[in-house]
PDB file of C-alpha atoms in Angstrom:
ATOM      1  CA  GLY A   1    -177.604  62.802  12.213  1.00 77.00           C
ATOM      2  CA  GLN A   2    -174.122  62.031  13.428  1.00 81.00           C
ATOM      3  CA  ASN A   3    -172.776  58.548  13.045  1.00 88.00           C
ATOM      4  CA  ILE A   4    -169.576  56.525  13.129  1.00 92.00           C
ATOM      5  CA  ASP A   5    -169.439  53.115  11.451  1.00 93.00           C
ATOM      6  CA  GLN A   6    -166.725  50.538  11.875  1.00 95.00           C
ATOM      7  CA  PRO A   7    -166.729  46.727  11.680  1.00 95.00           C
ATOM      8  CA  THR A   8    -167.644  44.885  14.833  1.00 92.00           C
ATOM      9  CA  GLU A   9    -164.899  42.295  14.691  1.00 95.00           C
ATOM     10  CA  MET A  10    -161.889  41.366  12.587  1.00 97.00           C
ATOM     11  CA  THR A  11    -159.450  38.467  12.679  1.00 97.00           C
ATOM     12  CA  ALA A  12    -155.862  38.540  11.467  1.00 97.00           C
ATOM     13  CA  THR A  13    -152.709  36.467  11.693  1.00 97.00           C
ATOM     14  CA  GLU A  14    -149.613  37.298  13.716  1.00 97.00           C
ATOM     15  CA  GLY A  15    -147.051  39.058  11.533  1.00 97.00           C
ATOM     16  CA  ALA A  16    -149.613  40.139   8.948  1.00 97.00           C
ATOM     17  CA  ILE A  17    -151.166  43.527   8.161  1.00 97.00           C
ATOM     18  CA  VAL A  18    -154.728  44.566   8.963  1.00 97.00           C
ATOM     19  CA  GLN A  19    -156.733  47.633   8.014  1.00 98.00           C
ATOM     20  CA  ILE A  20    -159.652  48.774  10.154  1.00 98.00           C
ATOM     21  CA  ASN A  21    -162.021  51.095   8.304  1.00 98.00           C
ATOM     22  CA  CYS A  22    -164.183  53.823   9.747  1.00 98.00           C
ATOM     23  CA  THR A  23    -166.757  56.020   8.038  1.00 97.00           C
ATOM     24  CA  TYR A  24    -168.093  59.083   9.762  1.00 96.00           C
ATOM     25  CA  GLN A  25    -170.845  61.643   9.531  1.00 93.00           C
ATOM     26  CA  THR A  26    -170.504  64.584  11.864  1.00 89.00           C
ATOM     27  CA  SER A  27    -171.924  68.087  12.074  1.00 86.00           C
ATOM     28  CA  GLY A  28    -168.784  69.934  11.128  1.00 88.00           C
ATOM     29  CA  PHE A  29    -165.425  68.276  11.586  1.00 88.00           C
ATOM     30  CA  ASN A  30    -162.555  68.877  13.954  1.00 79.00           C
ATOM     31  CA  GLY A  31    -160.604  65.693  13.531  1.00 85.00           C
ATOM     32  CA  LEU A  32    -160.715  61.919  13.685  1.00 89.00           C
ATOM     33  CA  PHE A  33    -159.250  59.911  16.555  1.00 87.00           C
ATOM     34  CA  TRP A  34    -158.247  56.283  16.923  1.00 91.00           C
ATOM     35  CA  TYR A  35    -157.939  54.642  20.332  1.00 88.00           C
ATOM     36  CA  GLN A  36    -156.856  51.185  21.438  1.00 89.00           C
ATOM     37  CA  GLN A  37    -158.573  49.526  24.330  1.00 82.00           C
ATOM     38  CA  HIS A  38    -157.490  46.253  25.913  1.00 80.00           C
ATOM     39  CA  ALA A  39    -160.135  44.336  27.797  1.00 73.00           C
ATOM     40  CA  GLY A  40    -160.709  45.779  31.233  1.00 59.00           C
ATOM     41  CA  GLU A  41    -158.436  48.763  30.685  1.00 62.00           C
ATOM     42  CA  ALA A  42    -158.886  52.421  29.813  1.00 59.00           C
ATOM     43  CA  PRO A  43    -158.484  53.344  26.141  1.00 70.00           C
ATOM     44  CA  THR A  44    -155.171  54.726  24.973  1.00 73.00           C
ATOM     45  CA  PHE A  45    -154.659  57.285  22.254  1.00 72.00           C
ATOM     46  CA  LEU A  46    -153.253  56.046  18.953  1.00 85.00           C
ATOM     47  CA  SER A  47    -153.682  58.806  16.407  1.00 84.00           C
ATOM     48  CA  TYR A  48    -155.330  62.053  15.419  1.00 81.00           C
ATOM     49  CA  ASN A  49    -155.975  63.161  11.826  1.00 87.00           C
ATOM     50  CA  VAL A  50    -157.466  66.464  10.772  1.00 85.00           C
ATOM     51  CA  LEU A  51    -155.916  66.843   7.308  1.00 89.00           C
ATOM     52  CA  ASP A  52    -156.197  64.413   4.416  1.00 95.00           C
ATOM     53  CA  GLY A  53    -153.503  61.834   4.062  1.00 96.00           C
ATOM     54  CA  LEU A  54    -151.579  59.158   5.843  1.00 95.00           C
ATOM     55  CA  GLU A  55    -149.794  59.586   9.150  1.00 90.00           C
ATOM     56  CA  GLU A  56    -147.362  56.910  10.167  1.00 91.00           C
ATOM     57  CA  LYS A  57    -146.237  56.081  13.690  1.00 86.00           C
ATOM     58  CA  GLY A  58    -144.128  52.988  13.807  1.00 92.00           C
ATOM     59  CA  ARG A  59    -146.243  49.908  13.134  1.00 96.00           C
ATOM     60  CA  PHE A  60    -149.459  51.941  13.194  1.00 96.00           C
ATOM     61  CA  SER A  61    -150.650  54.332  10.492  1.00 96.00           C
ATOM     62  CA  SER A  62    -153.857  56.284  10.141  1.00 96.00           C
ATOM     63  CA  PHE A  63    -155.416  57.686   6.995  1.00 97.00           C
ATOM     64  CA  LEU A  64    -158.074  60.326   6.488  1.00 97.00           C
ATOM     65  CA  SER A  65    -160.174  61.407   3.520  1.00 97.00           C
ATOM     66  CA  ARG A  66    -162.429  64.283   4.514  1.00 95.00           C
ATOM     67  CA  SER A  67    -164.251  64.365   1.184  1.00 95.00           C
ATOM     68  CA  LYS A  68    -165.244  60.727   1.622  1.00 96.00           C
ATOM     69  CA  GLY A  69    -165.841  60.844   5.377  1.00 96.00           C
ATOM     70  CA  TYR A  70    -163.490  57.932   5.674  1.00 96.00           C
ATOM     71  CA  SER A  71    -160.558  56.879   7.784  1.00 98.00           C
ATOM     72  CA  TYR A  72    -158.608  53.722   8.352  1.00 98.00           C
ATOM     73  CA  LEU A  73    -156.134  52.441  10.887  1.00 98.00           C
ATOM     74  CA  LEU A  74    -153.399  50.245   9.468  1.00 98.00           C
ATOM     75  CA  LEU A  75    -151.518  47.870  11.728  1.00 98.00           C
ATOM     76  CA  LYS A  76    -148.387  46.186  10.397  1.00 97.00           C
ATOM     77  CA  GLU A  77    -146.326  43.275  11.660  1.00 97.00           C
ATOM     78  CA  LEU A  78    -149.123  42.237  13.954  1.00 97.00           C
ATOM     79  CA  GLN A  79    -148.250  40.984  17.394  1.00 97.00           C
ATOM     80  CA  MET A  80    -150.407  39.019  19.805  1.00 97.00           C
ATOM     81  CA  LYS A  81    -150.495  42.027  22.119  1.00 95.00           C
ATOM     82  CA  ASP A  82    -152.338  43.971  19.401  1.00 97.00           C
ATOM     83  CA  SER A  83    -155.445  41.954  20.198  1.00 96.00           C
ATOM     84  CA  ALA A  84    -157.768  44.652  21.492  1.00 94.00           C
ATOM     85  CA  SER A  85    -160.684  46.837  20.546  1.00 90.00           C
ATOM     86  CA  TYR A  86    -159.983  49.800  18.295  1.00 94.00           C
ATOM     87  CA  LEU A  87    -162.232  52.804  18.661  1.00 91.00           C
ATOM     88  CA  CYS A  88    -162.821  55.403  15.979  1.00 93.00           C
ATOM     89  CA  ALA A  89    -164.135  58.785  17.124  1.00 89.00           C
ATOM     90  CA  GLY A  90    -164.975  61.902  15.150  1.00 89.00           C
ATOM     91  CA  MET A  91    -164.985  65.376  16.663  1.00 79.00           C
ATOM     92  CA  ASP A  92    -167.764  67.679  15.455  1.00 77.00           C
ATOM     93  CA  SER A  93    -167.909  71.432  15.181  1.00 76.00           C
ATOM     94  CA  ASN A  94    -168.793  71.729  18.869  1.00 62.00           C
ATOM     95  CA  TYR A  95    -165.784  69.640  19.801  1.00 61.00           C
ATOM     96  CA  GLN A  96    -168.045  66.768  20.826  1.00 65.00           C
ATOM     97  CA  LEU A  97    -166.589  63.318  20.297  1.00 71.00           C
ATOM     98  CA  ILE A  98    -168.842  60.960  18.374  1.00 80.00           C
ATOM     99  CA  TRP A  99    -167.732  57.427  19.157  1.00 79.00           C
ATOM    100  CA  GLY A 100    -167.932  54.306  17.048  1.00 85.00           C
ATOM    101  CA  ALA A 101    -168.835  51.038  18.739  1.00 82.00           C
ATOM    102  CA  GLY A 102    -165.308  49.737  18.354  1.00 87.00           C
ATOM    103  CA  THR A 103    -163.728  46.956  16.316  1.00 93.00           C
ATOM    104  CA  LYS A 104    -162.584  43.913  18.219  1.00 92.00           C
ATOM    105  CA  LEU A 105    -159.372  42.670  16.624  1.00 97.00           C
ATOM    106  CA  ILE A 106    -158.464  39.036  17.184  1.00 97.00           C
ATOM    107  CA  ILE A 107    -154.902  37.989  16.379  1.00 97.00           C
ATOM    108  CA  LYS A 108    -154.226  34.318  15.693  1.00 96.00           C
ATOM    109  CA  PRO A 109    -150.787  32.667  15.804  1.00 95.00           C
TER     110      PRO A 109
ATOM    111  CA  GLY B   1    -176.115  49.307  23.066  1.00 56.00           C
ATOM    112  CA  ALA B   2    -175.364  50.778  26.455  1.00 66.00           C
ATOM    113  CA  VAL B   3    -175.879  54.535  26.765  1.00 80.00           C
ATOM    114  CA  VAL B   4    -173.897  56.950  28.876  1.00 86.00           C
ATOM    115  CA  SER B   5    -175.289  60.447  29.211  1.00 90.00           C
ATOM    116  CA  GLN B   6    -173.005  63.307  30.142  1.00 91.00           C
ATOM    117  CA  HIS B   7    -174.345  66.723  31.099  1.00 94.00           C
ATOM    118  CA  PRO B   8    -173.844  69.523  30.288  1.00 93.00           C
ATOM    119  CA  SER B   9    -172.334  69.204  26.839  1.00 86.00           C
ATOM    120  CA  ARG B  10    -170.957  72.734  26.962  1.00 88.00           C
ATOM    121  CA  VAL B  11    -170.457  75.139  29.815  1.00 94.00           C
ATOM    122  CA  ILE B  12    -168.888  78.555  30.151  1.00 95.00           C
ATOM    123  CA  CYS B  13    -168.103  79.778  33.625  1.00 96.00           C
ATOM    124  CA  LYS B  14    -166.302  82.642  35.290  1.00 96.00           C
ATOM    125  CA  SER B  15    -162.893  82.209  36.809  1.00 97.00           C
ATOM    126  CA  GLY B  16    -163.155  81.284  40.490  1.00 97.00           C
ATOM    127  CA  THR B  17    -166.496  79.528  40.255  1.00 97.00           C
ATOM    128  CA  SER B  18    -167.170  75.780  40.420  1.00 97.00           C
ATOM    129  CA  VAL B  19    -168.689  73.604  37.738  1.00 97.00           C
ATOM    130  CA  LYS B  20    -170.324  70.205  38.148  1.00 97.00           C
ATOM    131  CA  ILE B  21    -170.403  67.656  35.331  1.00 97.00           C
ATOM    132  CA  GLU B  22    -172.684  64.636  35.544  1.00 96.00           C
ATOM    133  CA  CYS B  23    -172.161  61.200  34.033  1.00 95.00           C
ATOM    134  CA  ARG B  24    -175.091  58.795  34.008  1.00 95.00           C
ATOM    135  CA  SER B  25    -175.384  55.244  32.780  1.00 92.00           C
ATOM    136  CA  LEU B  26    -178.926  55.103  31.429  1.00 92.00           C
ATOM    137  CA  ASP B  27    -179.611  51.422  30.920  1.00 88.00           C
ATOM    138  CA  PHE B  28    -177.040  49.643  33.028  1.00 90.00           C
ATOM    139  CA  GLN B  29    -175.383  49.825  36.411  1.00 91.00           C
ATOM    140  CA  ALA B  30    -171.785  50.908  36.624  1.00 90.00           C
ATOM    141  CA  THR B  31    -169.667  50.232  39.676  1.00 87.00           C
ATOM    142  CA  THR B  32    -166.730  51.891  37.967  1.00 87.00           C
ATOM    143  CA  MET B  33    -166.648  55.100  35.973  1.00 89.00           C
ATOM    144  CA  PHE B  34    -163.666  56.873  34.456  1.00 87.00           C
ATOM    145  CA  TRP B  35    -163.052  60.584  33.995  1.00 91.00           C
ATOM    146  CA  TYR B  36    -160.810  61.831  31.204  1.00 88.00           C
ATOM    147  CA  ARG B  37    -159.521  65.158  30.059  1.00 88.00           C
ATOM    148  CA  GLN B  38    -158.582  65.933  26.499  1.00 76.00           C
ATOM    149  CA  PHE B  39    -156.703  68.938  25.226  1.00 62.00           C
ATOM    150  CA  PRO B  40    -157.208  69.961  21.593  1.00 57.00           C
ATOM    151  CA  LYS B  41    -155.426  67.618  19.206  1.00 51.00           C
ATOM    152  CA  LYS B  42    -153.857  65.703  22.037  1.00 54.00           C
ATOM    153  CA  SER B  43    -154.437  62.356  23.645  1.00 56.00           C
ATOM    154  CA  LEU B  44    -157.121  61.422  26.090  1.00 64.00           C
ATOM    155  CA  MET B  45    -155.757  61.662  29.625  1.00 75.00           C
ATOM    156  CA  LEU B  46    -157.217  59.537  32.392  1.00 79.00           C
ATOM    157  CA  MET B  47    -157.817  61.746  35.410  1.00 89.00           C
ATOM    158  CA  ALA B  48    -159.373  59.363  37.881  1.00 91.00           C
ATOM    159  CA  THR B  49    -161.241  56.135  38.375  1.00 88.00           C
ATOM    160  CA  SER B  50    -164.475  56.497  40.268  1.00 89.00           C
ATOM    161  CA  ASN B  51    -165.823  53.570  42.285  1.00 87.00           C
ATOM    162  CA  GLU B  52    -169.343  53.537  43.657  1.00 87.00           C
ATOM    163  CA  GLY B  53    -169.421  53.957  47.399  1.00 84.00           C
ATOM    164  CA  SER B  54    -165.713  54.601  47.825  1.00 86.00           C
ATOM    165  CA  LYS B  55    -163.131  57.270  47.167  1.00 89.00           C
ATOM    166  CA  ALA B  56    -161.942  57.877  43.647  1.00 93.00           C
ATOM    167  CA  THR B  57    -158.463  56.850  42.583  1.00 92.00           C
ATOM    168  CA  TYR B  58    -156.648  59.783  41.024  1.00 93.00           C
ATOM    169  CA  GLU B  59    -153.861  59.561  38.475  1.00 88.00           C
ATOM    170  CA  GLN B  60    -150.516  61.096  39.271  1.00 88.00           C
ATOM    171  CA  GLY B  61    -150.493  64.829  38.833  1.00 91.00           C
ATOM    172  CA  VAL B  62    -154.265  65.285  39.136  1.00 94.00           C
ATOM    173  CA  GLU B  63    -155.286  67.511  42.059  1.00 94.00           C
ATOM    174  CA  LYS B  64    -157.859  65.762  44.219  1.00 94.00           C
ATOM    175  CA  ASP B  65    -159.076  68.970  45.825  1.00 95.00           C
ATOM    176  CA  LYS B  66    -159.410  70.639  42.459  1.00 96.00           C
ATOM    177  CA  PHE B  67    -161.336  67.884  40.709  1.00 97.00           C
ATOM    178  CA  LEU B  68    -163.860  66.440  43.143  1.00 96.00           C
ATOM    179  CA  ILE B  69    -165.432  63.152  42.148  1.00 95.00           C
ATOM    180  CA  ASN B  70    -168.533  61.676  43.733  1.00 92.00           C
ATOM    181  CA  HIS B  71    -169.911  58.276  42.693  1.00 91.00           C
ATOM    182  CA  ALA B  72    -172.904  58.091  44.983  1.00 84.00           C
ATOM    183  CA  SER B  73    -174.975  55.582  43.046  1.00 91.00           C
ATOM    184  CA  LEU B  74    -174.511  52.808  40.511  1.00 92.00           C
ATOM    185  CA  THR B  75    -175.738  55.044  37.708  1.00 94.00           C
ATOM    186  CA  LEU B  76    -174.266  58.451  38.517  1.00 95.00           C
ATOM    187  CA  SER B  77    -170.826  59.927  38.944  1.00 95.00           C
ATOM    188  CA  THR B  78    -170.104  63.650  39.152  1.00 96.00           C
ATOM    189  CA  LEU B  79    -166.956  65.644  38.529  1.00 97.00           C
ATOM    190  CA  THR B  80    -166.784  69.081  40.115  1.00 97.00           C
ATOM    191  CA  VAL B  81    -164.096  71.465  38.933  1.00 97.00           C
ATOM    192  CA  THR B  82    -163.608  73.758  41.906  1.00 97.00           C
ATOM    193  CA  SER B  83    -162.379  77.357  41.716  1.00 96.00           C
ATOM    194  CA  ALA B  84    -162.017  77.031  37.971  1.00 97.00           C
ATOM    195  CA  HIS B  85    -159.294  78.902  36.123  1.00 96.00           C
ATOM    196  CA  PRO B  86    -158.766  79.460  32.404  1.00 95.00           C
ATOM    197  CA  GLU B  87    -156.173  76.667  32.298  1.00 93.00           C
ATOM    198  CA  ASP B  88    -158.935  74.250  33.343  1.00 94.00           C
ATOM    199  CA  SER B  89    -160.660  74.927  30.031  1.00 91.00           C
ATOM    200  CA  SER B  90    -160.744  71.582  28.279  1.00 87.00           C
ATOM    201  CA  PHE B  91    -162.854  68.729  27.032  1.00 82.00           C
ATOM    202  CA  TYR B  92    -163.903  66.321  29.795  1.00 89.00           C
ATOM    203  CA  ILE B  93    -165.171  62.833  28.997  1.00 87.00           C
ATOM    204  CA  CYS B  94    -166.597  60.155  31.238  1.00 90.00           C
ATOM    205  CA  SER B  95    -166.997  56.470  30.629  1.00 86.00           C
ATOM    206  CA  ALA B  96    -168.896  53.857  32.551  1.00 86.00           C
ATOM    207  CA  LYS B  97    -168.088  50.187  32.929  1.00 79.00           C
ATOM    208  CA  PRO B  98    -171.070  47.842  33.365  1.00 81.00           C
ATOM    209  CA  THR B  99    -171.104  46.038  36.684  1.00 83.00           C
ATOM    210  CA  THR B 100    -172.060  42.736  35.046  1.00 76.00           C
ATOM    211  CA  GLY B 101    -169.831  41.006  32.533  1.00 62.00           C
ATOM    212  CA  GLY B 102    -166.620  40.402  34.398  1.00 55.00           C
ATOM    213  CA  GLY B 103    -163.232  42.034  34.292  1.00 49.00           C
ATOM    214  CA  ASP B 104    -163.026  42.259  30.534  1.00 47.00           C
ATOM    215  CA  THR B 105    -166.171  44.328  30.111  1.00 55.00           C
ATOM    216  CA  GLU B 106    -165.543  47.377  28.035  1.00 59.00           C
ATOM    217  CA  ALA B 107    -166.531  50.836  29.119  1.00 65.00           C
ATOM    218  CA  PHE B 108    -168.973  53.069  27.279  1.00 75.00           C
ATOM    219  CA  PHE B 109    -168.298  56.735  26.731  1.00 77.00           C
ATOM    220  CA  GLY B 110    -170.325  59.865  27.297  1.00 83.00           C
ATOM    221  CA  GLN B 111    -170.537  62.631  24.731  1.00 77.00           C
ATOM    222  CA  GLY B 112    -168.086  64.843  26.566  1.00 83.00           C
ATOM    223  CA  THR B 113    -168.302  68.294  28.141  1.00 87.00           C
ATOM    224  CA  ARG B 114    -166.569  71.336  26.703  1.00 84.00           C
ATOM    225  CA  LEU B 115    -165.613  73.579  29.612  1.00 91.00           C
ATOM    226  CA  THR B 116    -164.541  77.138  28.944  1.00 92.00           C
ATOM    227  CA  VAL B 117    -163.416  79.282  31.862  1.00 96.00           C
ATOM    228  CA  VAL B 118    -163.362  83.011  31.201  1.00 96.00           C
TER     229      VAL B 118
END
């Protein structure tokens, strides 16, 4: 079956670094997406990985290992506004998005 | 967890025809549903916000007459792509926000529909 696993909730301190892990099992693979969703708002795109390795975009980086079915989202220099849910989604061979349940990130001062 | 069913998952249609995509919340009521479009390897784009019993709110640049949205009940919203053209080929995703839970309730996503217009 197809499945996306990510932690339900994480807590971190303002200014620190946090890594949100995601493991995936999809029928075929056409990429791994990360989205940020603030409470009550639509999700916003953060990153897309289809090749192995790390992609950096400012304070956010995303990593993919296709052989391990594993990805992580790395957030540096955490700010209070980073408190949100982070959604991991894998795209299968039919271009269907398989969504994780989301990781609620709580930032403390 | 809450389940959102989107149908069909894949559809191929001829240019000039119309296609209807359904989004159903299976175990909860959803006053608000969202419709997104995603191009390959690009970000998810919000097309419109659908509110039960009232007109949908479209994002800037989205043609209302092209993408008809009907949210006739608390568990069903439909997106109809009218007079489809090859450039409408894309991945369409819906999400539904539970009516209960307050303003910070998160939305749950459907599986998406791959539309190919030939």
